[in-house]
Every structure is written in C-alpha cells, then in structure tokens.
Short mmCIF file of C-alpha atoms in Angstrom, two decimals:
data_model
loop_
_atom_site.label_atom_id
_atom_site.label_comp_id
_atom_site.label_asym_id
_atom_site.label_seq_id
_atom_site.Cartn_x
_atom_site.Cartn_y
_atom_site.Cartn_z
CA UNK A 16 71.99 -19.02 4.42
CA UNK A 17 72.40 -15.98 2.15
CA UNK A 18 71.19 -18.03 -0.78
CA UNK A 19 68.20 -19.13 1.25
CA UNK A 20 67.45 -15.54 2.32
CA UNK A 21 67.75 -14.34 -1.31
CA UNK A 22 65.34 -17.02 -2.39
CA UNK A 23 62.95 -16.06 0.41
CA UNK A 24 63.19 -12.40 -0.68
CA UNK A 25 62.54 -13.42 -4.29
CA UNK A 26 59.56 -15.51 -3.23
CA UNK A 27 58.13 -12.65 -1.20
CA UNK A 28 58.70 -10.21 -4.07
CA UNK A 29 56.93 -12.66 -6.41
CA UNK A 30 54.09 -12.95 -3.90
CA UNK A 31 53.89 -9.14 -3.63
CA UNK A 32 53.83 -8.87 -7.44
CA UNK A 33 51.17 -11.58 -7.65
CA UNK A 34 49.09 -9.80 -5.00
CA UNK A 35 49.51 -6.46 -6.82
CA UNK A 36 48.51 -8.15 -10.07
CA UNK A 37 45.45 -9.74 -8.39
CA UNK A 38 44.57 -6.39 -6.84
CA UNK A 39 44.81 -4.61 -10.22
CA UNK A 40 42.71 -7.34 -11.85
CA UNK A 41 40.07 -7.00 -9.10
CA UNK A 42 40.08 -3.20 -9.48
CA UNK A 43 39.70 -3.57 -13.25
CA UNK A 44 36.78 -5.98 -12.84
CA UNK A 45 35.16 -3.64 -10.33
CA UNK A 46 35.67 -0.65 -12.63
CA UNK A 47 34.23 -2.64 -15.55
CA UNK A 48 31.19 -3.56 -13.46
CA UNK A 49 30.75 0.08 -12.40
CA UNK A 50 31.01 1.22 -16.03
CA UNK A 51 28.48 -1.43 -17.14
CA UNK A 52 26.11 -0.42 -14.32
CA UNK A 53 26.52 3.26 -15.21
CA UNK A 54 25.87 2.56 -18.91
CA UNK A 55 22.86 0.43 -18.03
CA UNK A 56 21.50 3.22 -15.82
CA UNK A 57 22.13 5.78 -18.58
CA UNK A 58 20.27 3.53 -21.03
CA UNK A 59 17.35 3.30 -18.59
CA UNK A 60 17.38 7.08 -18.17
CA UNK A 61 17.46 7.57 -21.94
CA UNK A 62 14.61 5.08 -22.30
CA UNK A 63 12.57 6.89 -19.67
CA UNK A 64 13.34 10.25 -21.29
CA UNK A 65 12.17 8.87 -24.63
CA UNK A 66 9.01 7.50 -23.02
CA UNK A 67 8.45 10.90 -21.41
CA UNK A 68 8.86 12.63 -24.79
CA UNK A 69 6.38 10.21 -26.36
CA UNK A 70 3.96 10.78 -23.48
CA UNK A 71 4.30 14.56 -23.83
CA UNK A 72 3.69 14.36 -27.60
CA UNK A 73 0.70 12.10 -27.00
CA UNK A 74 -0.69 14.50 -24.38
CA UNK A 75 -0.19 17.45 -26.74
CA UNK A 76 -1.98 15.58 -29.54
CA UNK A 77 -4.84 14.64 -27.22
CA UNK A 78 -5.14 18.27 -26.09
CA UNK A 79 -5.12 19.43 -29.71
CA UNK A 80 -7.82 16.89 -30.65
CA UNK A 81 -9.86 17.88 -27.60
CA UNK A 82 -9.70 21.54 -28.60
CA UNK A 83 -10.72 20.68 -32.16
CA UNK A 84 -13.56 18.47 -30.90
CA UNK A 85 -14.78 21.15 -28.50
CA UNK A 86 -14.62 23.74 -31.26
CA UNK A 87 -16.64 21.48 -33.57
CA UNK A 88 -19.16 20.70 -30.82
CA UNK A 89 -19.55 24.42 -30.00
CA UNK A 90 -20.12 25.16 -33.67
CA UNK A 91 -22.72 22.38 -33.91
CA UNK A 92 -24.37 23.55 -30.70
CA UNK A 93 -24.58 27.12 -31.98
CA UNK A 94 -26.03 25.89 -35.29
CA UNK A 95 -28.65 23.82 -33.46
CA UNK A 96 -29.56 26.85 -31.30
CA UNK A 97 -29.91 28.99 -34.41
CA UNK A 98 -32.13 26.33 -35.99
CA UNK A 99 -34.18 26.12 -32.80
CA UNK A 100 -34.69 29.91 -32.82
CA UNK A 101 -35.64 29.76 -36.51
CA UNK A 102 -38.11 26.94 -35.86
CA UNK A 103 -39.62 28.82 -32.93
CA UNK A 104 -40.00 31.92 -35.10
CA UNK A 105 -41.63 29.81 -37.83
CA UNK A 106 -43.99 28.25 -35.29
CA UNK A 107 -44.96 31.64 -33.91
CA UNK A 108 -45.48 32.95 -37.45
CA UNK A 109 -47.61 29.92 -38.34
CA UNK A 110 -49.65 30.33 -35.14
CA UNK A 111 -50.07 34.03 -35.90
CA UNK A 112 -51.07 33.27 -39.50
CA UNK A 113 -53.50 30.59 -38.26
CA UNK A 114 -55.09 32.97 -35.76
CA UNK A 115 -55.32 35.68 -38.45
CA UNK A 116 -56.93 33.23 -40.87
CA UNK A 117 -59.28 32.08 -38.12
CA UNK A 118 -60.35 35.71 -37.47
CA UNK A 119 -60.87 36.27 -41.16
CA UNK A 120 -63.01 33.15 -41.40
CA UNK A 121 -65.02 34.21 -38.35
CA UNK A 122 -65.57 37.65 -39.93
CA UNK A 123 -66.64 36.09 -43.21
CA UNK A 124 -68.98 33.79 -41.31
CA UNK A 125 -70.48 36.81 -39.52
CA UNK A 126 -70.96 38.59 -42.85
CA UNK A 127 -72.84 35.65 -44.31
CA UNK A 128 -75.23 35.42 -41.36
#
C-alpha cells in the first residue's frame, strides 16, 4: 500500500511537473507572439513615420517650387505691365506726332492756297 501510495505521489508530481512545463511553454509561446506583434507594430509605426517624413519633405518642396513659380510669374507680370505702359506711351507719342504732322501739313496747305 505504501509503495502504491509512493508511486501515486510520484505520478502526481510528474503530472504537476508536466503541467508546469506545459504552462511555461504556453507562456513562452504567448510572450513570443506578443513580442512579434509588438515588433510588427513598431515596424508599421516606423514605416508610417518614414512615409510622413517623405510626405513632409515633398510638401516642403512643393511649397518651395510654388513660391519660386509665383515669384517668377509676378516678375513676368510686372515686366509685361511695364511693356504695356511703354507701348501705350509710344502709341500716345505716335498719335501726338501724327496729329502734329497733320496740323503742319494743313498749315502748309493753307499757305499754298
């Protein structure tokens, strides 16, 4: 009977050890999965942060190019306005010269009558 009880105790101790071992293995697997999930999430975050940095650099470059383009367009616009004013002044001068010449011709015509 004692031998049988000792064997039963040994069997139960073995079962307890096996259960502890299984429990530790399950905990290890769970921890490994949690670590993998955490690393995967960190990789995603790093990827998103990198994409955000690229997007910010792209936005900054677009803004810079827009400013340069607007500056160029303003310069061109101002040059065209200046040319327009010059052309208007030339037209007015030509009209004035034409009218002056016309008056002179009319006066000469009157003198020859």
